[in-house]
Amino acid sequence: AQKVTQAQTEISVVEKEDVTLDCVYETRDTTYYLFWYKQPPSGELVFLIRRNSFDEQNEISGRYSWNFQKSTSSFNFTITASQVVDSAVYFCACAGSSNTGKLIFGQGTTLQVKP
Amino acid sequence: GAVVSQHPSRVICKSGTSVKIECRSLDFQATTMFWYRQFPKQSLMLMATSNEGSKATYEQGVEKDKFLINHASLTLSTLTVTSAHPEDSSFYICSARGQFYNEQFFGPGTRLTVL
């Protein structure tokens, strides 16, 4: 079974600040996948990234970047130069190879970006 | 990209009635679909895994007789909340698994309010 912990319940920043959302996962599977989703007030989940356990390369996509470190079981997400439109709830999730691909979500971090 | 739809997007019903929510994969076939429930300010909790042509697999604590799942075709899964009560009011989200078991495409969600 997997477990995902997002210790930050709420974060508030001022526009243009950088912000990092933490994610720590637990799994006994050697093959697993990690995800980040954004959930704006409309409720629809927006897929941001998927990373498999064999690929520890960090990834950058525009203002978004992800730091995957197996040594600390963390998959942190950084938004550079945050914008008001980044305000949303962000979920980290994990799917292991042993449980039919079920996604286990963290508790979510509510990010508020103030103008 | 793969598109998943849900219908209705919002439903209000009286206590004691049954409500059916449809989840459709519009441009791909999904042998497996997942149903999640999300209470306000909480994370997504997996309710059940729906497999085409077979019985759904329910997570611990989810009443299978109350939440009826039917996955009669490769593009449609339905969730019926039977004898709904106010405590069933929640945001219900489905997802469909794509070609690879670690891919999931989420529907926009259905907001259920039971009066």
Coordinates of N, CA and C in Angstrom, one line a residue, chain A residues 31 33 35 37 39 43-45 50 91 96-97 100-103 105-107, chain B residues 34 36 38 42-44 46 49 59 91 93 97 101-104 106-108:
Chain A
T31 N 8.6 -0.5 -8.2 CA 8.1 0.3 -9.3 C 6.8 1.0 -8.9
Y33 N 4.7 5.2 -9.4 CA 4.5 6.4 -10.1 C 4.1 7.5 -9.2
F35 N 2.6 11.6 -9.0 CA 1.8 12.5 -9.7 C 1.6 13.8 -8.9
Y37 N -1.3 17.0 -9.2 CA -2.5 17.5 -9.8 C -2.9 18.8 -9.2
Q39 N -6.1 21.4 -8.5 CA -7.6 21.4 -8.5 C -8.0 22.9 -8.2
G43 N -13.2 22.5 -9.4 CA -13.2 21.1 -8.9 C -12.5 20.1 -9.9
E44 N -12.4 20.5 -11.1 CA -11.8 19.5 -12.1 C -10.3 19.4 -11.8
L45 N -9.9 18.2 -11.8 CA -8.4 17.9 -11.6 C -7.7 18.2 -12.8
R50 N 3.7 13.3 -14.3 CA 3.8 11.9 -13.8 C 5.3 11.5 -13.9
F91 N -2.5 18.5 -5.3 CA -2.5 17.1 -4.7 C -1.3 16.4 -5.3
G96 N 1.2 2.4 -7.1 CA 2.2 1.4 -7.1 C 1.9 0.3 -8.1
S97 N 2.9 -0.5 -8.5 CA 2.7 -1.5 -9.5 C 1.9 -2.7 -8.9
T100 N -2.9 -2.5 -8.8 CA -3.8 -2.2 -10.0 C -3.8 -0.8 -10.4
G101 N -2.8 -0.1 -10.1 CA -2.7 1.3 -10.5 C -3.6 2.3 -9.8
K102 N -4.1 1.9 -8.6 CA -4.9 2.8 -7.8 C -4.1 4.0 -7.4
L103 N -4.7 5.2 -7.5 CA -4.0 6.4 -7.0 C -4.3 6.6 -5.6
F105 N -3.9 9.6 -2.9 CA -3.7 11.0 -2.8 C -3.2 11.5 -1.5
G106 N -2.4 12.5 -1.5 CA -2.1 13.2 -0.3 C -3.3 14.1 0.1
Q107 N -3.1 14.7 1.3 CA -4.2 15.5 1.8 C -4.4 16.8 1.1
Chain B
F34 N -12.3 4.3 -12.1 CA -12.2 4.4 -10.7 C -13.2 5.5 -10.2
Y36 N -14.1 8.1 -7.1 CA -13.5 8.8 -5.9 C -14.6 9.7 -5.3
Q38 N -15.0 13.1 -2.7 CA -14.2 14.2 -2.1 C -15.2 15.1 -1.3
Q42 N -11.3 18.3 1.7 CA -10.6 17.1 2.0 C -10.0 16.5 0.7
S43 N -9.3 15.5 0.8 CA -8.6 14.8 -0.3 C -9.6 13.9 -1.0
L44 N -9.2 13.4 -2.2 CA -9.9 12.4 -2.9 C -9.7 11.1 -2.2
L46 N -10.5 7.0 -2.7 CA -11.0 6.0 -3.7 C -12.1 5.2 -3.1
T49 N -13.0 0.4 -7.6 CA -12.5 0.1 -8.9 C -13.5 -0.6 -9.7
E59 N -13.4 -0.3 -1.8 CA -12.5 0.0 -0.8 C -13.1 -0.3 0.6
F91 N -18.6 15.5 -3.6 CA -18.1 15.7 -4.9 C -17.6 14.3 -5.4
I93 N -15.9 12.0 -8.3 CA -15.1 12.1 -9.4 C -14.8 10.7 -10.0
R97 N -8.8 4.5 -16.7 CA -7.4 4.1 -17.0 C -7.2 4.0 -18.5
Y101 N -1.3 1.2 -17.2 CA -2.0 1.1 -15.9 C -1.7 2.3 -15.1
N102 N -0.6 3.0 -15.3 CA -0.3 4.2 -14.5 C -1.0 5.4 -15.0
E103 N -1.7 5.4 -16.1 CA -2.4 6.6 -16.6 C -3.8 6.6 -16.1
Q104 N -4.2 7.7 -15.6 CA -5.6 7.9 -15.3 C -6.1 9.3 -15.8
F106 N -9.1 12.0 -15.6 CA -10.2 12.3 -14.7 C -11.4 13.0 -15.4
G107 N -12.6 12.7 -14.9 CA -13.8 13.4 -15.3 C -13.8 14.7 -14.5
P108 N -14.8 15.6 -14.9 CA -14.9 16.9 -14.3 C -15.6 16.9 -12.9

